[in-house]
Amino acid sequence: MRLLLVEDDDHVAAALSAVLSRHGFEVTHSRTGEEALRALLPATAGTGGEPFGVVLLDLGLPDQDGYEVCGRIRKRSGVPVIMVTARADVRSRIHGLNLGADDYVVKPYDTGELIARIHAVIRRPVPVREAAVVAEDDGNVRLGAVRIELPTRRVSVDGIDVALTRKEFDLLALLAQRPGVVFRREQIISEVWRTSWEGTGRTLEVHVASLRSKLRMPALIETVRGVGYRLVAPAA
């Protein structure tokens, strides 16, 4: 799998690239934000017939802040992004996740844990399921029999309306933004409940169970143990 490493320190990049290569990753190194964004352009990222499977993004880049780079990546691509930084405070982590990062790793880190986190964010459903996701012209989303009307906050299954609470809808709409991508529990809690309080975890589990029951589709929201949840679109 191809991996884009965005790191301005050549010594750090060389050491990390060696470790990643030993674990089977084909590493491309970018030293600046602009260089990384160019590497992700379709004509460039597809070199060799395979796009990048994940981006490791340092925040302290020489030309622009890594948060800005993450936001620009997210506007043009669904590639998983893991922020790797020395900024350890909770506010920085929440800000990164809110911008669309899939994970946030604080330096210094254990390389074994980093490899495990990379594998966690690159898990995807089979392509035929991804093809069942349709973004409609009016901004709504259709997932097989499920239709999510974002402007009116309505959800229906096979044309029959399903009554959801405000948080249930927010949770479903968040997961539907990027079907197949694992959303970490911390990211979901931050974006749906606007808090970083760990005690909200049980509330999240209750809402996931309620959505599965109301939609009568238990497999629609998949639990990724130890990480979070992802939406698995029904087969087309």
PDB file of C-alpha atoms in Angstrom:
ATOM      1  CA  MET A   1       0.000   0.000   0.000  1.00  0.00           C
ATOM      2  CA  ARG A   2       1.180   3.501  -0.843  1.00  0.00           C
ATOM      3  CA  LEU A   3       1.580   5.889   2.083  1.00  0.00           C
ATOM      4  CA  LEU A   4       2.198   9.641   1.942  1.00  0.00           C
ATOM      5  CA  LEU A   5       4.451  10.879   4.740  1.00  0.00           C
ATOM      6  CA  VAL A   6       4.284  14.654   5.237  1.00  0.00           C
ATOM      7  CA  GLU A   7       7.238  15.591   7.464  1.00  0.00           C
ATOM      8  CA  ASP A   8       9.707  18.475   7.172  1.00  0.00           C
ATOM      9  CA  ASP A   9      12.434  16.835   9.285  1.00  0.00           C
ATOM     10  CA  ASP A  10      14.471  14.619   6.950  1.00  0.00           C
ATOM     11  CA  HIS A  11      16.024  12.621   9.800  1.00  0.00           C
ATOM     12  CA  VAL A  12      12.622  11.802  11.319  1.00  0.00           C
ATOM     13  CA  ALA A  13      11.210  11.004   7.877  1.00  0.00           C
ATOM     14  CA  ALA A  14      14.099   8.670   7.011  1.00  0.00           C
ATOM     15  CA  ALA A  15      13.796   6.696  10.239  1.00  0.00           C
ATOM     16  CA  LEU A  16      10.007   6.417  10.000  1.00  0.00           C
ATOM     17  CA  SER A  17      10.116   5.523   6.299  1.00  0.00           C
ATOM     18  CA  ALA A  18      12.476   2.631   7.079  1.00  0.00           C
ATOM     19  CA  VAL A  19      10.061   1.255   9.684  1.00  0.00           C
ATOM     20  CA  LEU A  20       7.043   1.658   7.422  1.00  0.00           C
ATOM     21  CA  SER A  21       8.829  -0.014   4.519  1.00  0.00           C
ATOM     22  CA  ARG A  22       9.609  -3.024   6.688  1.00  0.00           C
ATOM     23  CA  HIS A  23       5.857  -3.322   7.314  1.00  0.00           C
ATOM     24  CA  GLY A  24       5.064  -3.391   3.617  1.00  0.00           C
ATOM     25  CA  PHE A  25       4.244   0.261   2.912  1.00  0.00           C
ATOM     26  CA  GLU A  26       5.501   2.086  -0.169  1.00  0.00           C
ATOM     27  CA  VAL A  27       6.384   5.495   1.281  1.00  0.00           C
ATOM     28  CA  THR A  28       6.388   8.814  -0.566  1.00  0.00           C
ATOM     29  CA  HIS A  29       7.926  11.673   1.425  1.00  0.00           C
ATOM     30  CA  SER A  30       6.695  15.279   1.145  1.00  0.00           C
ATOM     31  CA  ARG A  31       8.446  18.052   3.088  1.00  0.00           C
ATOM     32  CA  THR A  32       5.810  20.800   2.730  1.00  0.00           C
ATOM     33  CA  GLY A  33       2.060  21.138   2.610  1.00  0.00           C
ATOM     34  CA  GLU A  34       2.014  22.195  -1.024  1.00  0.00           C
ATOM     35  CA  GLU A  35       4.234  19.283  -1.991  1.00  0.00           C
ATOM     36  CA  ALA A  36       1.824  16.918  -0.235  1.00  0.00           C
ATOM     37  CA  LEU A  37      -1.219  18.412  -1.943  1.00  0.00           C
ATOM     38  CA  ARG A  38       0.459  18.073  -5.343  1.00  0.00           C
ATOM     39  CA  ALA A  39       1.285  14.444  -4.582  1.00  0.00           C
ATOM     40  CA  LEU A  40      -2.402  13.780  -3.911  1.00  0.00           C
ATOM     41  CA  LEU A  41      -3.563  15.138  -7.276  1.00  0.00           C
ATOM     42  CA  PRO A  42      -5.169  12.290  -9.265  1.00  0.00           C
ATOM     43  CA  ALA A  43      -2.548  12.387 -12.038  1.00  0.00           C
ATOM     44  CA  THR A  44       0.213  12.113  -9.439  1.00  0.00           C
ATOM     45  CA  ALA A  45      -1.383   9.938  -6.775  1.00  0.00           C
ATOM     46  CA  GLY A  46      -2.302   7.341  -9.342  1.00  0.00           C
ATOM     47  CA  THR A  47       1.266   6.803 -10.494  1.00  0.00           C
ATOM     48  CA  GLY A  48       1.878   3.087 -10.662  1.00  0.00           C
ATOM     49  CA  GLY A  49      -1.868   2.381 -10.777  1.00  0.00           C
ATOM     50  CA  GLU A  50      -2.474   2.664  -7.022  1.00  0.00           C
ATOM     51  CA  PRO A  51      -3.634   5.763  -5.100  1.00  0.00           C
ATOM     52  CA  PHE A  52      -2.391   6.558  -1.604  1.00  0.00           C
ATOM     53  CA  GLY A  53      -4.030   4.461   1.080  1.00  0.00           C
ATOM     54  CA  VAL A  54      -3.213   6.766   4.010  1.00  0.00           C
ATOM     55  CA  VAL A  55      -1.514  10.080   4.854  1.00  0.00           C
ATOM     56  CA  LEU A  56       0.695  10.660   7.907  1.00  0.00           C
ATOM     57  CA  LEU A  57       0.613  14.415   8.448  1.00  0.00           C
ATOM     58  CA  ASP A  58       2.954  16.407  10.686  1.00  0.00           C
ATOM     59  CA  LEU A  59       1.428  19.708  11.841  1.00  0.00           C
ATOM     60  CA  GLY A  60       4.628  21.786  12.035  1.00  0.00           C
ATOM     61  CA  LEU A  61       5.286  22.319   8.339  1.00  0.00           C
ATOM     62  CA  PRO A  62       7.444  25.164   6.980  1.00  0.00           C
ATOM     63  CA  ASP A  63       4.973  26.623   4.464  1.00  0.00           C
ATOM     64  CA  GLN A  64       1.593  26.263   6.184  1.00  0.00           C
ATOM     65  CA  ASP A  65      -0.009  24.818   9.276  1.00  0.00           C
ATOM     66  CA  GLY A  66      -0.815  21.120   9.129  1.00  0.00           C
ATOM     67  CA  TYR A  67      -4.407  21.825  10.153  1.00  0.00           C
ATOM     68  CA  GLU A  68      -4.859  23.854   6.969  1.00  0.00           C
ATOM     69  CA  VAL A  69      -3.327  21.060   4.917  1.00  0.00           C
ATOM     70  CA  CYS A  70      -5.715  18.545   6.487  1.00  0.00           C
ATOM     71  CA  GLY A  71      -8.706  20.722   5.650  1.00  0.00           C
ATOM     72  CA  ARG A  72      -7.583  21.080   2.043  1.00  0.00           C
ATOM     73  CA  ILE A  73      -6.971  17.338   1.733  1.00  0.00           C
ATOM     74  CA  ARG A  74     -10.416  16.588   3.092  1.00  0.00           C
ATOM     75  CA  LYS A  75     -12.078  18.879   0.539  1.00  0.00           C
ATOM     76  CA  ARG A  76     -10.591  16.952  -2.371  1.00  0.00           C
ATOM     77  CA  SER A  77     -10.100  13.402  -1.095  1.00  0.00           C
ATOM     78  CA  GLY A  78     -11.429  10.785   1.282  1.00  0.00           C
ATOM     79  CA  VAL A  79      -7.978   9.308   1.915  1.00  0.00           C
ATOM     80  CA  PRO A  80      -7.490   8.536   5.630  1.00  0.00           C
ATOM     81  CA  VAL A  81      -5.353  11.155   7.414  1.00  0.00           C
ATOM     82  CA  ILE A  82      -3.448  10.537  10.645  1.00  0.00           C
ATOM     83  CA  MET A  83      -1.995  13.621  12.313  1.00  0.00           C
ATOM     84  CA  VAL A  84       1.402  12.958  13.902  1.00  0.00           C
ATOM     85  CA  THR A  85       2.506  15.816  16.135  1.00  0.00           C
ATOM     86  CA  ALA A  86       4.020  16.929  19.424  1.00  0.00           C
ATOM     87  CA  ARG A  87       0.887  18.976  20.229  1.00  0.00           C
ATOM     88  CA  ALA A  88      -0.542  16.866  23.026  1.00  0.00           C
ATOM     89  CA  ASP A  89      -3.286  19.088  24.479  1.00  0.00           C
ATOM     90  CA  VAL A  90      -6.905  17.992  24.192  1.00  0.00           C
ATOM     91  CA  ARG A  91      -7.982  21.124  22.315  1.00  0.00           C
ATOM     92  CA  SER A  92      -5.462  20.443  19.526  1.00  0.00           C
ATOM     93  CA  ARG A  93      -6.610  16.837  19.214  1.00  0.00           C
ATOM     94  CA  ILE A  94     -10.261  17.850  19.029  1.00  0.00           C
ATOM     95  CA  HIS A  95      -9.485  20.546  16.452  1.00  0.00           C
ATOM     96  CA  GLY A  96      -7.643  18.048  14.257  1.00  0.00           C
ATOM     97  CA  LEU A  97     -10.442  15.495  14.424  1.00  0.00           C
ATOM     98  CA  ASN A  98     -13.055  18.150  13.686  1.00  0.00           C
ATOM     99  CA  LEU A  99     -11.126  19.107  10.539  1.00  0.00           C
ATOM    100  CA  GLY A 100     -11.495  15.566   9.252  1.00  0.00           C
ATOM    101  CA  ALA A 101      -8.426  13.726  10.535  1.00  0.00           C
ATOM    102  CA  ASP A 102      -9.124  10.044  11.128  1.00  0.00           C
ATOM    103  CA  ASP A 103      -6.686   9.757  14.019  1.00  0.00           C
ATOM    104  CA  TYR A 104      -4.251  11.843  16.061  1.00  0.00           C
ATOM    105  CA  VAL A 105      -0.935  10.446  17.325  1.00  0.00           C
ATOM    106  CA  VAL A 106       1.249  12.387  19.741  1.00  0.00           C
ATOM    107  CA  LYS A 107       5.065  12.338  19.568  1.00  0.00           C
ATOM    108  CA  PRO A 108       6.976  10.532  20.920  1.00  0.00           C
ATOM    109  CA  TYR A 109       5.009   7.421  19.992  1.00  0.00           C
ATOM    110  CA  ASP A 110       5.553   3.685  19.911  1.00  0.00           C
ATOM    111  CA  THR A 111       6.030   2.587  16.293  1.00  0.00           C
ATOM    112  CA  GLY A 112       4.048  -0.584  16.924  1.00  0.00           C
ATOM    113  CA  GLU A 113       1.060   1.466  18.038  1.00  0.00           C
ATOM    114  CA  LEU A 114       1.426   3.766  15.023  1.00  0.00           C
ATOM    115  CA  ILE A 115       1.386   0.786  12.643  1.00  0.00           C
ATOM    116  CA  ALA A 116      -1.710  -0.579  14.405  1.00  0.00           C
ATOM    117  CA  ARG A 117      -3.473   2.782  14.078  1.00  0.00           C
ATOM    118  CA  ILE A 118      -2.615   2.950  10.381  1.00  0.00           C
ATOM    119  CA  HIS A 119      -4.165  -0.469   9.806  1.00  0.00           C
ATOM    120  CA  ALA A 120      -7.243   0.590  11.802  1.00  0.00           C
ATOM    121  CA  VAL A 121      -8.012   3.629   9.619  1.00  0.00           C
ATOM    122  CA  ILE A 122      -7.423   1.963   6.256  1.00  0.00           C
ATOM    123  CA  ARG A 123      -9.995  -0.782   6.724  1.00  0.00           C
ATOM    124  CA  ARG A 124     -12.669  -0.418   4.039  1.00  0.00           C
ATOM    125  CA  PRO A 125     -15.838  -2.289   3.026  1.00  0.00           C
ATOM    126  CA  VAL A 126     -15.832  -4.172  -0.242  1.00  0.00           C
ATOM    127  CA  PRO A 127     -16.138  -1.968  -3.376  1.00  0.00           C
ATOM    128  CA  VAL A 128     -19.602  -3.191  -4.346  1.00  0.00           C
ATOM    129  CA  ARG A 129     -20.941  -1.791  -1.096  1.00  0.00           C
ATOM    130  CA  GLU A 130     -19.235   1.529  -1.604  1.00  0.00           C
ATOM    131  CA  ALA A 131     -20.928   1.757  -5.015  1.00  0.00           C
ATOM    132  CA  ALA A 132     -24.336   1.564  -3.298  1.00  0.00           C
ATOM    133  CA  VAL A 133     -23.809   5.057  -1.843  1.00  0.00           C
ATOM    134  CA  VAL A 134     -25.395   7.795  -3.942  1.00  0.00           C
ATOM    135  CA  ALA A 135     -24.998  11.537  -3.305  1.00  0.00           C
ATOM    136  CA  GLU A 136     -28.051  13.208  -4.855  1.00  0.00           C
ATOM    137  CA  ASP A 137     -28.104  16.613  -6.537  1.00  0.00           C
ATOM    138  CA  ASP A 138     -30.187  18.168  -3.739  1.00  0.00           C
ATOM    139  CA  GLY A 139     -27.530  17.371  -1.140  1.00  0.00           C
ATOM    140  CA  ASN A 140     -29.277  14.266   0.175  1.00  0.00           C
ATOM    141  CA  VAL A 141     -27.666  10.841   0.526  1.00  0.00           C
ATOM    142  CA  ARG A 142     -29.067   7.444  -0.447  1.00  0.00           C
ATOM    143  CA  LEU A 143     -27.623   4.244   1.033  1.00  0.00           C
ATOM    144  CA  GLY A 144     -29.481   1.400  -0.604  1.00  0.00           C
ATOM    145  CA  ALA A 145     -33.009   1.584   0.824  1.00  0.00           C
ATOM    146  CA  VAL A 146     -32.042   4.340   3.280  1.00  0.00           C
ATOM    147  CA  ARG A 147     -32.473   7.982   2.220  1.00  0.00           C
ATOM    148  CA  ILE A 148     -31.099  10.798   4.369  1.00  0.00           C
ATOM    149  CA  GLU A 149     -32.550  14.235   3.613  1.00  0.00           C
ATOM    150  CA  LEU A 150     -29.997  16.615   5.101  1.00  0.00           C
ATOM    151  CA  PRO A 151     -31.861  19.952   4.610  1.00  0.00           C
ATOM    152  CA  THR A 152     -35.086  18.685   6.223  1.00  0.00           C
ATOM    153  CA  ARG A 153     -33.424  16.216   8.641  1.00  0.00           C
ATOM    154  CA  ARG A 154     -35.678  13.377   7.480  1.00  0.00           C
ATOM    155  CA  VAL A 155     -34.739   9.721   7.125  1.00  0.00           C
ATOM    156  CA  SER A 156     -36.709   7.066   5.291  1.00  0.00           C
ATOM    157  CA  VAL A 157     -36.310   3.352   4.583  1.00  0.00           C
ATOM    158  CA  ASP A 158     -37.991   2.043   1.423  1.00  0.00           C
ATOM    159  CA  GLY A 159     -39.947   5.296   1.293  1.00  0.00           C
ATOM    160  CA  ILE A 160     -41.278   5.029   4.852  1.00  0.00           C
ATOM    161  CA  ASP A 161     -40.257   7.806   7.248  1.00  0.00           C
ATOM    162  CA  VAL A 162     -38.303   6.813  10.341  1.00  0.00           C
ATOM    163  CA  ALA A 163     -38.546   9.080  13.378  1.00  0.00           C
ATOM    164  CA  LEU A 164     -35.107   9.865  14.798  1.00  0.00           C
ATOM    165  CA  THR A 165     -34.049  12.054  17.672  1.00  0.00           C
ATOM    166  CA  ARG A 166     -31.822  15.053  16.978  1.00  0.00           C
ATOM    167  CA  LYS A 167     -28.658  13.260  18.110  1.00  0.00           C
ATOM    168  CA  GLU A 168     -29.558  10.062  16.262  1.00  0.00           C
ATOM    169  CA  PHE A 169     -29.883  12.031  13.033  1.00  0.00           C
ATOM    170  CA  ASP A 170     -26.637  13.917  13.673  1.00  0.00           C
ATOM    171  CA  LEU A 171     -24.823  10.633  14.284  1.00  0.00           C
ATOM    172  CA  LEU A 172     -26.191   8.997  11.121  1.00  0.00           C
ATOM    173  CA  ALA A 173     -25.466  12.082   9.013  1.00  0.00           C
ATOM    174  CA  LEU A 174     -21.878  12.193  10.287  1.00  0.00           C
ATOM    175  CA  LEU A 175     -21.188   8.548   9.437  1.00  0.00           C
ATOM    176  CA  ALA A 176     -22.880   8.984   6.035  1.00  0.00           C
ATOM    177  CA  GLN A 177     -20.417  11.748   5.104  1.00  0.00           C
ATOM    178  CA  ARG A 178     -17.761   9.091   4.462  1.00  0.00           C
ATOM    179  CA  PRO A 179     -19.209   5.581   4.209  1.00  0.00           C
ATOM    180  CA  GLY A 180     -16.645   2.891   4.886  1.00  0.00           C
ATOM    181  CA  VAL A 181     -14.356   5.189   6.862  1.00  0.00           C
ATOM    182  CA  VAL A 182     -13.875   4.410  10.545  1.00  0.00           C
ATOM    183  CA  PHE A 183     -14.836   7.335  12.781  1.00  0.00           C
ATOM    184  CA  ARG A 184     -13.065   7.193  16.130  1.00  0.00           C
ATOM    185  CA  ARG A 185     -15.277   7.341  19.213  1.00  0.00           C
ATOM    186  CA  GLU A 186     -13.559  10.552  20.321  1.00  0.00           C
ATOM    187  CA  GLN A 187     -14.284  12.203  16.967  1.00  0.00           C
ATOM    188  CA  ILE A 188     -17.969  11.209  17.022  1.00  0.00           C
ATOM    189  CA  ILE A 189     -18.418  12.447  20.589  1.00  0.00           C
ATOM    190  CA  SER A 190     -16.679  15.719  19.716  1.00  0.00           C
ATOM    191  CA  GLU A 191     -18.742  16.399  16.592  1.00  0.00           C
ATOM    192  CA  VAL A 192     -22.167  15.128  17.692  1.00  0.00           C
ATOM    193  CA  TRP A 193     -22.151  15.949  21.416  1.00  0.00           C
ATOM    194  CA  ARG A 194     -19.630  18.839  21.255  1.00  0.00           C
ATOM    195  CA  THR A 195     -17.707  17.529  24.240  1.00  0.00           C
ATOM    196  CA  SER A 196     -14.579  15.537  25.013  1.00  0.00           C
ATOM    197  CA  TRP A 197     -16.023  13.975  28.180  1.00  0.00           C
ATOM    198  CA  GLU A 198     -15.251  10.243  28.167  1.00  0.00           C
ATOM    199  CA  GLY A 199     -18.486   9.497  30.017  1.00  0.00           C
ATOM    200  CA  THR A 200     -20.386  10.199  26.798  1.00  0.00           C
ATOM    201  CA  GLY A 201     -19.124   6.878  25.411  1.00  0.00           C
ATOM    202  CA  ARG A 202     -22.041   4.926  26.895  1.00  0.00           C
ATOM    203  CA  THR A 203     -24.482   7.439  25.411  1.00  0.00           C
ATOM    204  CA  LEU A 204     -22.896   6.883  22.000  1.00  0.00           C
ATOM    205  CA  GLU A 205     -23.368   3.113  22.295  1.00  0.00           C
ATOM    206  CA  VAL A 206     -27.042   3.598  23.167  1.00  0.00           C
ATOM    207  CA  HIS A 207     -27.608   5.852  20.153  1.00  0.00           C
ATOM    208  CA  VAL A 208     -25.887   3.399  17.793  1.00  0.00           C
ATOM    209  CA  ALA A 209     -28.093   0.565  19.118  1.00  0.00           C
ATOM    210  CA  SER A 210     -31.201   2.729  18.705  1.00  0.00           C
ATOM    211  CA  LEU A 211     -30.318   3.596  15.088  1.00  0.00           C
ATOM    212  CA  ARG A 212     -29.777  -0.061  14.210  1.00  0.00           C
ATOM    213  CA  SER A 213     -33.158  -0.918  15.708  1.00  0.00           C
ATOM    214  CA  LYS A 214     -35.159   1.950  14.177  1.00  0.00           C
ATOM    215  CA  LEU A 215     -33.699   1.467  10.700  1.00  0.00           C
ATOM    216  CA  ARG A 216     -34.124  -2.330  11.007  1.00  0.00           C
ATOM    217  CA  MET A 217     -30.623  -2.697   9.558  1.00  0.00           C
ATOM    218  CA  PRO A 218     -28.256  -3.957  12.290  1.00  0.00           C
ATOM    219  CA  ALA A 219     -25.346  -4.292   9.830  1.00  0.00           C
ATOM    220  CA  LEU A 220     -25.575  -0.692   8.587  1.00  0.00           C
ATOM    221  CA  ILE A 221     -23.379   0.643  11.404  1.00  0.00           C
ATOM    222  CA  GLU A 222     -20.380  -1.547  12.098  1.00  0.00           C
ATOM    223  CA  THR A 223     -18.468  -1.502  15.371  1.00  0.00           C
ATOM    224  CA  VAL A 224     -14.685  -1.489  14.905  1.00  0.00           C
ATOM    225  CA  ARG A 225     -13.555  -2.799  18.267  1.00  0.00           C
ATOM    226  CA  GLY A 226     -11.233  -0.497  20.154  1.00  0.00           C
ATOM    227  CA  VAL A 227     -11.562   2.243  17.542  1.00  0.00           C
ATOM    228  CA  GLY A 228     -15.096   3.410  16.768  1.00  0.00           C
ATOM    229  CA  TYR A 229     -17.795   2.975  14.133  1.00  0.00           C
ATOM    230  CA  ARG A 230     -18.236   3.066  10.383  1.00  0.00           C
ATOM    231  CA  LEU A 231     -21.232   3.024   8.085  1.00  0.00           C
ATOM    232  CA  VAL A 232     -21.363   0.023   5.761  1.00  0.00           C
ATOM    233  CA  ALA A 233     -23.605   0.701   2.771  1.00  0.00           C
ATOM    234  CA  PRO A 234     -25.957  -2.146   1.799  1.00  0.00           C
ATOM    235  CA  ALA A 235     -24.994  -4.107  -1.288  1.00  0.00           C
ATOM    236  CA  ALA A 236     -26.342  -2.540  -4.474  1.00  0.00           C
TER     237      ALA A 236
END
